[in-house]
Every structure is written in structure tokens, then in C-alpha cells.
Coordinates of C-alpha atoms and ligand atoms in Angstrom, one line a residue:
M22 CA 203.2 46.0 181.2
S23 CA 204.3 43.3 183.7
T24 CA 206.1 43.8 186.9
S25 CA 209.2 41.8 187.6
A26 CA 207.4 38.8 188.5
P27 CA 204.5 38.3 186.0
R28 CA 201.5 36.5 187.2
V29 CA 200.7 33.7 184.7
A30 CA 197.7 31.5 185.2
I31 CA 198.1 27.8 184.0
I32 CA 194.9 26.1 182.6
G33 CA 194.2 23.4 180.1
V34 CA 191.6 20.7 179.0
W35 CA 193.6 18.3 176.7
L36 CA 191.5 16.0 174.4
E37 CA 191.6 14.6 170.9
S38 CA 188.0 13.8 170.1
N39 CA 187.1 10.9 167.7
R40 CA 183.5 11.7 167.1
F41 CA 183.0 7.8 166.4
A42 CA 184.3 6.8 169.8
P43 CA 182.6 6.6 173.2
V44 CA 181.9 9.9 175.1
A45 CA 184.7 11.1 177.3
K46 CA 183.4 11.5 180.9
E47 CA 185.1 12.7 184.2
A48 CA 186.1 9.3 185.1
D49 CA 188.1 9.1 181.6
F50 CA 190.0 12.3 182.5
K51 CA 190.8 11.1 186.1
E52 CA 192.3 7.9 184.4
F53 CA 194.9 10.3 182.6
Y54 CA 194.8 13.2 185.1
Q55 CA 192.8 16.1 186.5
I56 CA 194.7 18.3 188.8
E57 CA 194.0 21.6 190.5
G58 CA 196.2 24.4 192.3
D59 CA 199.6 23.8 193.4
A60 CA 199.5 20.0 192.6
I61 CA 199.9 21.2 188.8
L62 CA 203.4 22.9 189.8
V63 CA 204.3 19.7 191.9
A64 CA 203.5 17.6 188.8
A65 CA 205.2 19.9 186.2
R66 CA 208.4 20.0 188.2
E67 CA 208.9 16.3 188.7
K68 CA 211.8 14.8 186.7
N69 CA 209.8 12.3 184.8
P70 CA 206.3 14.0 184.8
F71 CA 203.0 12.1 184.1
I72 CA 201.5 15.3 182.7
L73 CA 202.0 16.5 179.0
G74 CA 205.7 17.3 178.4
E75 CA 204.7 20.7 177.1
A76 CA 203.0 21.8 180.2
A77 CA 205.8 20.6 182.4
A78 CA 208.5 22.2 180.2
F79 CA 206.5 25.5 180.1
V80 CA 206.8 25.7 183.9
K81 CA 210.2 24.4 184.1
T82 CA 211.3 27.1 181.6
M83 CA 209.6 29.8 183.3
D84 CA 211.2 28.8 186.5
A85 CA 214.4 29.0 184.8
T86 CA 214.1 32.3 183.0
G87 CA 213.5 34.6 186.0
P88 CA 210.9 35.6 188.6
W89 CA 207.3 34.8 188.0
E90 CA 204.2 34.1 190.0
P91 CA 202.4 31.1 188.7
V92 CA 198.7 30.7 189.3
P93 CA 197.9 27.3 188.7
I94 CA 194.2 26.5 188.2
L95 CA 193.2 23.4 186.3
L96 CA 195.0 21.0 184.1
A97 CA 192.8 18.0 182.8
A98 CA 193.7 15.5 180.3
C99 CA 192.1 12.4 178.7
H100 CA 193.6 9.8 176.4
P101 CA 192.2 10.6 172.8
H102 CA 188.5 9.5 173.1
G103 CA 185.0 10.6 171.9
C104 CA 183.3 14.0 172.4
I105 CA 183.9 15.5 175.9
D106 CA 180.5 15.3 177.9
G107 CA 178.9 18.8 177.3
R108 CA 178.2 19.3 181.1
L109 CA 181.6 18.2 182.0
M110 CA 183.0 20.9 179.7
D111 CA 180.7 23.3 181.4
Q112 CA 182.2 22.2 184.8
Y113 CA 185.7 22.7 183.5
L114 CA 184.9 26.0 182.2
A115 CA 183.4 27.1 185.6
T116 CA 186.5 25.9 187.4
I117 CA 188.6 27.9 185.0
R118 CA 186.3 31.0 185.2
A119 CA 186.3 30.8 189.0
G120 CA 190.1 30.4 189.2
L121 CA 190.8 33.2 186.9
T122 CA 188.4 35.4 188.7
A123 CA 189.7 34.6 192.0
A124 CA 193.3 35.2 190.7
G125 CA 192.8 38.9 190.4
P126 CA 195.1 40.8 187.8
L127 CA 197.0 38.4 185.5
D128 CA 199.8 39.2 183.0
A129 CA 199.3 36.0 181.0
V130 CA 197.6 32.8 180.8
Y131 CA 199.0 29.7 179.7
I132 CA 196.9 27.1 178.0
S133 CA 197.7 23.3 177.6
N134 CA 195.2 21.9 175.2
H135 CA 195.4 19.3 172.2
G136 CA 193.1 21.5 170.0
A137 CA 191.1 18.6 168.4
M138 CA 188.3 18.4 171.2
I139 CA 184.7 18.6 170.4
A140 CA 181.7 18.3 172.8
T141 CA 178.6 16.3 172.7
D142 CA 176.8 19.6 172.1
R143 CA 179.3 21.6 170.4
D144 CA 182.1 21.9 168.2
D145 CA 184.8 24.3 169.6
P146 CA 185.5 23.9 173.4
D147 CA 189.1 24.7 172.8
G148 CA 187.9 28.1 171.4
E149 CA 185.6 28.4 174.7
V150 CA 188.7 28.0 176.8
V151 CA 190.6 30.7 175.1
S152 CA 187.5 33.0 175.1
V153 CA 187.1 32.6 178.9
A154 CA 190.7 33.3 179.5
R155 CA 190.6 36.4 177.3
E156 CA 187.4 37.5 178.8
I157 CA 188.5 37.5 182.4
A158 CA 192.2 38.1 182.0
G159 CA 191.3 41.2 179.8
P160 CA 192.6 42.5 176.4
K161 CA 196.0 43.3 177.7
A162 CA 196.9 39.9 179.2
R163 CA 199.2 37.7 177.0
I164 CA 197.4 34.2 176.3
V165 CA 199.8 31.6 174.9
M166 CA 198.7 28.1 174.1
T167 CA 200.5 24.9 173.2
L168 CA 198.6 22.5 170.9
D169 CA 199.2 19.0 169.3
L170 CA 199.7 19.2 165.6
H171 CA 196.5 17.3 165.1
G172 CA 194.6 20.0 166.5
N173 CA 191.7 21.4 164.4
I174 CA 191.9 25.2 164.6
S175 CA 189.1 27.7 164.9
E176 CA 188.9 31.5 164.2
T177 CA 188.2 32.0 168.0
M178 CA 191.3 30.2 169.1
V179 CA 193.5 32.4 166.8
E180 CA 191.8 35.6 167.3
R181 CA 191.4 35.5 171.3
S182 CA 195.0 34.1 171.7
D183 CA 198.4 36.0 171.3
L184 CA 200.3 33.0 170.3
I185 CA 199.5 29.3 169.3
V186 CA 202.6 26.9 169.4
G187 CA 201.9 23.7 167.6
Y188 CA 204.0 20.5 167.6
R189 CA 206.2 20.4 164.6
T190 CA 207.0 16.7 164.5
N191 CA 204.9 13.5 163.7
P192 CA 205.6 11.2 165.7
H193 CA 205.5 13.9 168.3
V194 CA 208.9 14.1 169.8
D195 CA 209.4 17.9 170.2
Y196 CA 206.7 18.7 172.9
I197 CA 209.4 19.7 175.4
E198 CA 210.9 22.3 172.9
R199 CA 207.5 23.4 172.2
G200 CA 206.7 24.1 176.1
E201 CA 210.0 26.0 176.2
E202 CA 209.4 28.0 173.1
A203 CA 206.0 29.0 174.4
A204 CA 207.6 30.3 177.7
L205 CA 210.5 31.9 176.0
S206 CA 208.1 33.7 173.6
L207 CA 205.9 34.6 176.6
R208 CA 209.0 36.3 178.1
L209 CA 209.8 38.2 174.9
M210 CA 206.1 39.6 174.8
L211 CA 206.2 40.5 178.7
A212 CA 209.5 42.3 177.9
G213 CA 207.8 44.2 175.2
L214 CA 210.0 42.7 172.4
A215 CA 207.1 41.2 170.5
D216 CA 203.6 42.3 170.0
P217 CA 202.3 39.1 168.0
K218 CA 200.1 39.3 165.2
A219 CA 198.7 36.2 163.5
A220 CA 197.6 34.9 160.0
F221 CA 195.3 31.9 159.7
I222 CA 194.4 29.8 156.7
R223 CA 192.4 26.9 156.9
L224 CA 192.6 24.7 153.8
P225 CA 189.6 22.3 152.6
L226 CA 192.2 19.5 153.1
T227 CA 191.3 16.6 155.6
P228 CA 193.9 13.8 155.2
A229 CA 194.1 10.6 157.4
S230 CA 196.9 10.8 159.9
V231 CA 198.9 8.2 158.1
N232 CA 199.5 11.0 155.4
L233 CA 200.6 13.5 158.0
L234 CA 204.3 12.3 158.9
T235 CA 207.0 15.0 159.1
A236 CA 210.0 12.9 158.2
S237 CA 208.8 12.7 154.6
G238 CA 205.8 13.4 152.3
P239 CA 204.0 16.7 151.6
Y240 CA 203.0 17.5 155.1
G241 CA 206.7 17.2 156.2
E242 CA 207.7 19.4 153.4
M243 CA 205.0 22.2 154.4
I244 CA 206.7 22.0 157.9
D245 CA 210.3 22.2 156.6
L246 CA 209.2 25.3 154.5
G247 CA 207.8 26.8 157.7
N248 CA 211.1 26.0 159.7
R249 CA 213.2 27.4 157.0
R250 CA 211.3 30.6 156.5
R251 CA 211.0 31.0 160.2
A252 CA 215.0 30.8 160.5
E253 CA 215.4 33.2 157.6
L254 CA 213.0 35.7 158.9
A255 CA 213.6 35.2 162.7
G256 CA 213.4 38.9 163.3
D257 CA 209.8 39.1 162.0
I258 CA 208.3 35.6 162.3
L259 CA 207.9 34.5 165.9
N260 CA 206.1 31.1 165.1
V261 CA 205.1 28.8 162.2
S262 CA 202.5 26.1 163.3
I263 CA 201.2 23.8 160.6
F264 CA 198.2 21.7 161.9
G265 CA 197.4 18.5 160.2
G266 CA 194.1 18.2 162.0
F267 CA 192.3 15.2 163.1
V268 CA 189.8 14.0 160.5
F269 CA 188.0 11.8 163.0
S270 CA 186.7 14.8 164.9
D271 CA 184.4 15.3 162.1
S272 CA 183.8 19.0 162.9
T273 CA 183.2 22.3 161.4
K274 CA 186.7 23.4 162.1
N275 CA 188.3 20.6 160.4
G276 CA 191.1 21.2 157.7
V277 CA 194.8 21.5 157.5
A278 CA 195.5 24.9 159.3
I279 CA 198.5 27.3 159.0
V280 CA 199.0 29.7 161.8
V281 CA 201.8 32.1 161.3
T282 CA 202.7 34.5 164.0
A283 CA 204.7 37.6 163.4
R284 CA 206.5 39.6 165.9
R285 CA 204.7 42.7 165.1
D286 CA 204.1 43.0 161.3
L287 CA 200.8 41.1 160.2
A288 CA 201.6 41.6 156.5
R289 CA 204.7 39.2 157.0
A290 CA 202.7 36.6 158.7
Q291 CA 200.1 36.6 155.9
M292 CA 202.7 36.4 153.0
L293 CA 204.3 33.5 154.7
A294 CA 201.0 31.6 155.6
K295 CA 200.0 32.0 152.1
E296 CA 203.1 30.7 150.7
I297 CA 202.7 27.6 153.0
A298 CA 199.2 27.0 152.2
D299 CA 199.8 27.3 148.4
Y300 CA 202.4 24.7 148.6
G301 CA 200.2 22.3 150.5
W302 CA 197.2 22.8 148.4
S303 CA 199.3 22.2 145.1
N304 CA 200.5 19.0 146.5
R305 CA 197.1 17.6 147.6
P306 CA 197.3 14.4 145.5
R307 CA 200.0 13.2 147.5
F308 CA 198.1 13.4 150.8
R309 CA 197.0 9.8 149.9
K310 CA 198.5 6.4 150.9
K311 CA 197.7 2.8 150.2
L312 CA 197.5 0.4 153.2
M313 CA 198.7 -3.2 153.4
P314 CA 195.7 -5.7 153.0
L315 CA 195.4 -7.9 156.2
S316 CA 196.0 -11.0 153.8
E317 CA 199.1 -9.6 152.6
A318 CA 200.5 -8.9 156.2
V319 CA 199.6 -12.5 157.3
A320 CA 201.6 -13.7 154.4
L321 CA 204.5 -11.7 155.1
A322 CA 204.4 -12.8 158.9
G323 CA 204.6 -16.3 157.7
N324 CA 207.6 -15.5 155.5
R325 CA 210.7 -16.7 157.4
D326 CA 213.2 -15.7 154.6
R327 CA 213.3 -11.7 155.3
K328 CA 214.2 -9.0 158.0
P329 CA 212.1 -8.4 160.8
V330 CA 209.2 -6.1 160.0
I331 CA 206.6 -4.1 162.1
F332 CA 203.0 -3.6 161.4
S333 CA 200.8 -0.9 162.5
D334 CA 197.3 -2.0 163.6
S335 CA 196.1 1.2 161.9
G336 CA 192.5 0.6 162.3
D337 CA 192.6 0.6 166.1
N338 CA 195.0 3.3 167.4
P339 CA 194.1 4.2 171.0
G340 CA 196.1 7.4 170.4
G341 CA 193.4 8.4 168.0
G342 CA 190.4 7.2 170.1
G343 CA 190.7 3.6 169.1
T344 CA 189.2 1.2 171.8
G345 CA 192.5 -0.7 171.8
R346 CA 190.4 -4.0 171.9
T347 CA 190.1 -5.1 168.4
T348 CA 191.4 -8.6 167.8
E349 CA 191.3 -8.8 163.9
L350 CA 195.0 -8.7 163.5
L351 CA 195.8 -10.9 166.4
S352 CA 193.3 -13.5 165.5
A353 CA 194.6 -13.7 161.9
L354 CA 198.4 -14.0 163.0
V355 CA 197.4 -16.7 165.5
W356 CA 195.3 -18.8 163.1
S357 CA 198.1 -18.5 160.5
G358 CA 200.5 -20.2 162.7
A359 CA 203.1 -17.4 162.5
E360 CA 206.1 -17.6 164.7
D361 CA 208.1 -15.2 166.7
V362 CA 205.5 -12.4 166.8
L363 CA 205.1 -9.7 169.3
I364 CA 201.8 -7.8 169.4
G365 CA 200.5 -5.1 171.7
S366 CA 198.7 -3.9 173.3
F367 CA 195.3 -4.9 174.2
F368 CA 193.2 -2.8 176.7
D369 CA 191.5 -5.6 178.5
P370 CA 191.6 -5.0 182.2
P371 CA 189.4 -8.3 183.1
L372 CA 191.9 -10.3 181.1
A373 CA 195.1 -8.7 182.7
K374 CA 193.5 -9.4 186.0
Q375 CA 192.8 -13.1 185.2
A376 CA 196.5 -13.4 184.1
H377 CA 197.8 -11.9 187.4
A378 CA 195.5 -14.1 189.4
A379 CA 196.7 -17.3 187.4
G380 CA 200.4 -16.3 188.0
L381 CA 203.5 -16.4 185.8
G382 CA 204.0 -19.7 184.0
A383 CA 200.2 -20.7 184.4
R384 CA 198.3 -22.0 181.4
F385 CA 194.6 -20.8 180.9
K386 CA 191.8 -20.1 178.4
A387 CA 192.3 -16.4 177.5
Q388 CA 189.3 -14.6 176.5
F389 CA 189.9 -11.4 174.9
N390 CA 186.9 -9.0 175.1
R391 CA 184.7 -11.0 177.3
H392 CA 183.2 -7.8 178.6
A393 CA 180.8 -5.7 176.5
G394 CA 182.4 -3.6 173.7
L395 CA 182.0 -2.0 170.4
P396 CA 180.9 -4.1 167.4
C397 CA 184.6 -3.9 166.3
D398 CA 185.8 -5.4 169.6
T399 CA 185.4 -8.8 168.6
P400 CA 185.8 -11.6 171.3
F401 CA 188.7 -13.9 170.7
E402 CA 189.6 -17.1 172.8
A403 CA 192.7 -19.2 172.8
D404 CA 195.1 -21.4 175.1
A405 CA 197.6 -19.0 176.6
E406 CA 200.6 -19.3 178.8
V407 CA 201.3 -16.2 181.1
V408 CA 205.1 -15.4 180.1
G409 CA 205.3 -11.8 181.9
L410 CA 203.6 -9.9 184.6
H411 CA 204.0 -6.3 185.5
H412 CA 202.3 -3.4 187.6
G413 CA 202.4 -1.2 184.4
T414 CA 204.1 2.0 185.8
F415 CA 207.4 2.9 184.1
V416 CA 209.2 5.7 182.4
G417 CA 208.9 5.9 178.6
R418 CA 212.3 5.3 176.9
L419 CA 212.1 6.3 173.4
G420 CA 210.0 8.4 171.1
Y421 CA 206.9 10.3 172.0
A422 CA 206.8 9.3 175.7
Q423 CA 210.4 9.3 176.5
G424 CA 211.0 10.6 180.1
R425 CA 207.2 10.5 180.7
T426 CA 205.9 8.4 183.5
L427 CA 203.3 6.0 182.0
R428 CA 200.9 4.1 184.2
L429 CA 199.3 1.2 182.2
G430 CA 197.9 -0.6 185.3
P431 CA 198.3 -4.4 185.7
S432 CA 199.8 -5.8 182.5
A433 CA 200.6 -9.1 181.3
A434 CA 202.4 -11.1 178.4
L435 CA 200.4 -14.1 177.1
K436 CA 202.0 -16.7 174.8
I437 CA 199.5 -18.0 172.4
G438 CA 201.1 -20.4 169.7
G439 CA 204.1 -18.4 168.1
V440 CA 202.4 -15.2 169.2
I441 CA 203.1 -13.0 172.6
A442 CA 200.3 -10.7 172.9
I443 CA 200.5 -7.6 175.6
V444 CA 197.6 -7.1 177.8
I445 CA 197.2 -3.6 179.6
S446 CA 194.7 -2.0 181.9
D447 CA 194.8 1.7 180.6
R448 CA 194.1 2.4 177.0
M449 CA 197.2 3.6 175.7
Q450 CA 199.1 3.2 172.1
T451 CA 201.9 1.0 172.1
A452 CA 204.6 3.6 170.7
D453 CA 207.6 2.9 173.2
P454 CA 209.5 -0.2 173.5
M455 CA 208.9 -0.5 177.1
F456 CA 205.5 -1.7 176.6
F457 CA 207.4 -4.9 175.6
E458 CA 210.6 -4.8 177.5
I459 CA 209.0 -4.4 180.9
F460 CA 208.4 -8.1 180.4
G461 CA 211.9 -8.9 179.5
L462 CA 211.0 -9.4 175.9
D463 CA 213.8 -8.6 173.5
I464 CA 212.4 -6.7 170.3
A465 CA 215.4 -7.6 168.4
K466 CA 214.6 -11.3 168.6
A467 CA 211.2 -10.9 167.1
H468 CA 210.4 -11.7 163.5
T469 CA 207.4 -9.6 163.4
V470 CA 206.1 -6.9 165.8
A471 CA 202.5 -5.5 165.6
V472 CA 201.4 -2.4 167.4
K473 CA 198.1 -0.6 168.2
S474 CA 199.6 2.8 167.2
R475 CA 199.2 4.7 164.0
G476 CA 202.5 6.6 163.7
H477 CA 204.1 7.4 167.0
F478 CA 205.7 3.9 167.3
R479 CA 207.9 4.8 164.3
S480 CA 210.2 6.9 166.7
G481 CA 209.9 4.4 169.5
F482 CA 210.7 1.5 167.4
L483 CA 213.3 3.0 165.0
P484 CA 216.4 1.3 166.3
W485 CA 214.8 -2.0 165.0
F486 CA 212.5 -1.0 162.1
P487 CA 213.7 1.6 159.6
P488 CA 210.8 3.2 157.5
E489 CA 211.1 0.6 154.7
R490 CA 210.1 -2.2 157.1
V491 CA 207.0 -0.4 158.5
Y492 CA 203.7 -1.4 157.1
E493 CA 200.4 0.2 157.9
V494 CA 197.8 -2.5 157.9
D495 CA 194.3 -2.1 156.9
T496 CA 192.4 -3.1 159.9
E497 CA 189.0 -2.5 161.4
G498 CA 188.3 -0.1 164.3
L499 CA 187.5 3.6 165.1
T500 CA 190.8 5.0 163.5
S501 CA 190.9 3.3 159.9
P502 CA 192.7 5.6 157.6
V503 CA 190.3 4.4 154.7
L504 CA 188.2 7.6 155.0
E505 CA 185.8 6.4 152.4
R506 CA 184.4 3.8 154.8
I507 CA 183.4 6.6 157.3
Q508 CA 180.1 8.5 157.3
F509 CA 181.2 12.2 158.0
S510 CA 178.5 14.5 158.7
R511 CA 180.2 17.8 160.0
I512 CA 183.3 18.4 158.1
P513 CA 182.7 21.3 155.6
R514 CA 182.4 19.7 151.9
P515 CA 183.7 19.5 149.8
S516 CA 187.0 18.7 151.2
Y517 CA 190.0 16.8 149.6
P518 CA 190.7 13.9 149.5
L519 CA 187.0 12.9 150.6
D520 CA 185.8 15.0 147.4
E521 CA 188.1 15.2 144.3
S522 CA 186.1 18.6 143.4
A523 CA 187.3 20.5 146.4
E524 CA 188.5 24.0 145.7
W525 CA 190.6 26.5 147.4
T526 CA 191.2 30.3 146.8
P527 CA 193.7 32.2 148.7
P528 CA 192.3 34.7 151.2
A529 CA 192.0 38.3 149.7
W530 CA 194.0 40.1 152.6
Ligands
ZN254 ZN1 198.9 14.2 167.6

């Protein structure tokens, strides 16, 4: 049992891995963050932290709910990318191991991970982080982990932790509540008011992320069911986390996962996990969606006789490991002569630099992707006018990045015919209106907006674009939701919707 000031270690390696994207190296993590020791507490306690909101909220909530002795060790995070380099993962695990060992007796460990990380040489580095924590902190320490709802959950992650708290909204707007919930649940455990037992079911169901929205659709209904039951059974059920998973990880732990944690009684958790799994499985035909063909999107952009619309450049979502550099949609819109179009944001540091050198109002030949890239990163060249320049550091205003400090690096707005294209120097999805507003651009005046974001833009752009005026366009890139075009090699098959024949039998607990 804990003393009055529980000692809680803080660790995390946050990465969503798209197996088809370039390997995530240390420099990629450092671009987002890699902090150790007291720097973690300083970052977490900032008003507008640059670190993940749930990690900051965990620290702030522990601060607010009584004495504690934080033992900050390592928080590393990379924008969604490919596999983590296996040697880098070893290095992070060694840092965590050394920090936990040096810490001496611990009452708890808090882990801030995404949950869909894979390494170049293995499939479950998230599970390894939990395992190291358990091994060193010992069987009596409480291990609490926050995860993104796109996490791919392994048996190891569930068995070696006490509590997994996953996001419950997609677009993700509840990360602060989840960080708070993790801290409050930990306080309950440390006070002896909960001794969590988790039930875990992984379905052979691997939908594309466009089918995992929570405002509507079968996944949202699963989450609603979980929320309802948790409220009804609050005395018994501590947490219900339902993970949609991240299909592009293409790993052995892929599949929609239900983790129900009871305060004490495993049977209650199992019953509810089965109910939710059953609901999801019986609704599996609804985990499919048709995208808008590019030709239709271009025709719609040219139609002046309609209300403004927003397009998702769904094939190239940097928030899912996309390069942020495909120009298929941009070039199609420019060539079609569409007017009053805002499109963002292209990860092209050389182009941003060139625009800054040219200066505001300058006209020049903009060359997108003149530096080497993947085959989908097609070069595109056009006469452009620099209509906006910015240093790229600002606080998110709306949606998933609200209140968080974003650092896009040197950024520019380029006018190409009737299209204004945003160029940035850090690879981030365009999910907040500030990506346009920092240049003084008025989203309300645009006829068509196009964003490199799969789903999170929905919350950021909701004031202008209700769901019926949102279109997911079938574009090329590393995050195309058309799974039939992708050569998966590691996902356990059969799995729906890849295989119509997939079957699931409830566990015989
Ligand atoms: Zn996510």
C-alpha cells in the first residue's frame, strides 16, 4: 500500500506506425519531442503544452488531487510514421529500464503511448514498454497506461498493466479527460478502492480509419454502448476502452479490441466485453464506406452553385503516416481552374524556405517535391504568388489540437490560380483552422477547402462544414482507405472486411 505521497514513474514512447511509411528514427522523434527527467514535469505543467494532452493532464491531475512524488524518466513521441527503428527502441527501453531501476521503490508507473507502434524487427514494442515497467516496478506497483483509440492491443499490454485508458472520441477531443481519468483511477487504486481486473477481446475486424468515427456509425455505437453500461455499472466497471485499431500497422496484434476493466470482479468485465464485441461483430457489414472519386471532387469544386464543401485528401494523412507531400488533389484542382480553394498542408521545407526568401507578394515558380520522396510524392510546378508567411508556432484553436502548442516550422501560403496552398516544414495533418488562419485567410470565404487529414479535421472545421458537406476523396498515398489496394502481410487472416469469410467465436471464459 502506498504512503501519503505515492511515487509514480512517468514513461512513454508514442508512435503510430504505418508499416508502409519510412522508418521512424531518433531525429523524427526529436522533431516532435524526446524529453527526460524534470523537463517532463516542466512541459506537462505548461498552460499550452507541446506534449500529448493526456500526459500533461495526468501530471496536472495528480498535482491537483493530493501529494505525490513524480519520477519523470522518458517521454518520446513521433508524428505518425513507419516502424520504429529496432535499435532506437532498444535504446528507449534501456533508458526506461535504467530510470526505473535507479528510482528505487515505486507505487505506480504511468505510461503515455499511442498503442499502434511496431518496430523494424518486432510487432509489439508497446507491450515491451509495459513489460519492462512491470518487471522493474514489481507485481504490486500499479501500471496505468493511456492510449489512442487507434491502438492495436496485445495480450501483453493488457496482462502486464492494471488499467488501460483509451480515447473514446474520433476525432480525438477527449485526451485531457482521459489523462484525468487515468490519474483519478490511479488514486482510487492507491487508496485501495479498486483492484482492477481486465477482460480483453480482439475481433478479426480491421476496418479503415474512415469507418471508425464516433459521432455516428457502428464504431460510435459500440463506444456509446460502452459509455452507457459504464454509467449504469459505475460501481463495478472502472473503464471501457474500445480500440478501432490502425490497419496500416499490418501487425499480428491488429483487430478491433475491447478492453473492459472492472473495479474488482472479472466476470462483470467479461460479460460487458462480450456484449460490446457481439454488437460490433454483428454490425461488421457497416464497417465499409465508399469514397468520392477524384473526378467527382474536381467537378464539385468547379460547381459554383452550391454551399462550401471540405475535402479530405484521405490517401495522404500525415496523421496516419502519410508523407504530407502528394500533389494529386492539388494539381487536379489547379488544372481544373477551380476558384476560391484553400488546400493544406504540404510538408515541403525547401519550398517553404524558398517562399520566405522570395518574400511576401513575390511571384516565383513554385516546385513542389523537388527533393527526393516516395513514388506517390509527384513533383508539381506552377507559377505562384506568396500571399502569406509565418514562423509556424501557434496554439491550436479548435478540435484535436486545441490548447496545444504546434510547431510547423517556416510556413507559407502560395496563390496558384484560384487555389491557395499552404506549405509547412513539419509533417502534421491539417486538422485545426489555425493552419489557414495564421496567414489571415478566412475559411468562411472559401468555396472549397481541402485538407491533408483523414478525420480529425471534422472537429476543427465543424463551424463551417457540417458532416453532410464533408467528402472523403479517393486519393493516392500511404493512408488510402481502399484496403483492397494494399498488400498486407502480417494481419491475422481471415479478417473482415479484407476477407468476407472471416469468423469470430466469443471466448469461452
Ligand atoms: Zn488516433
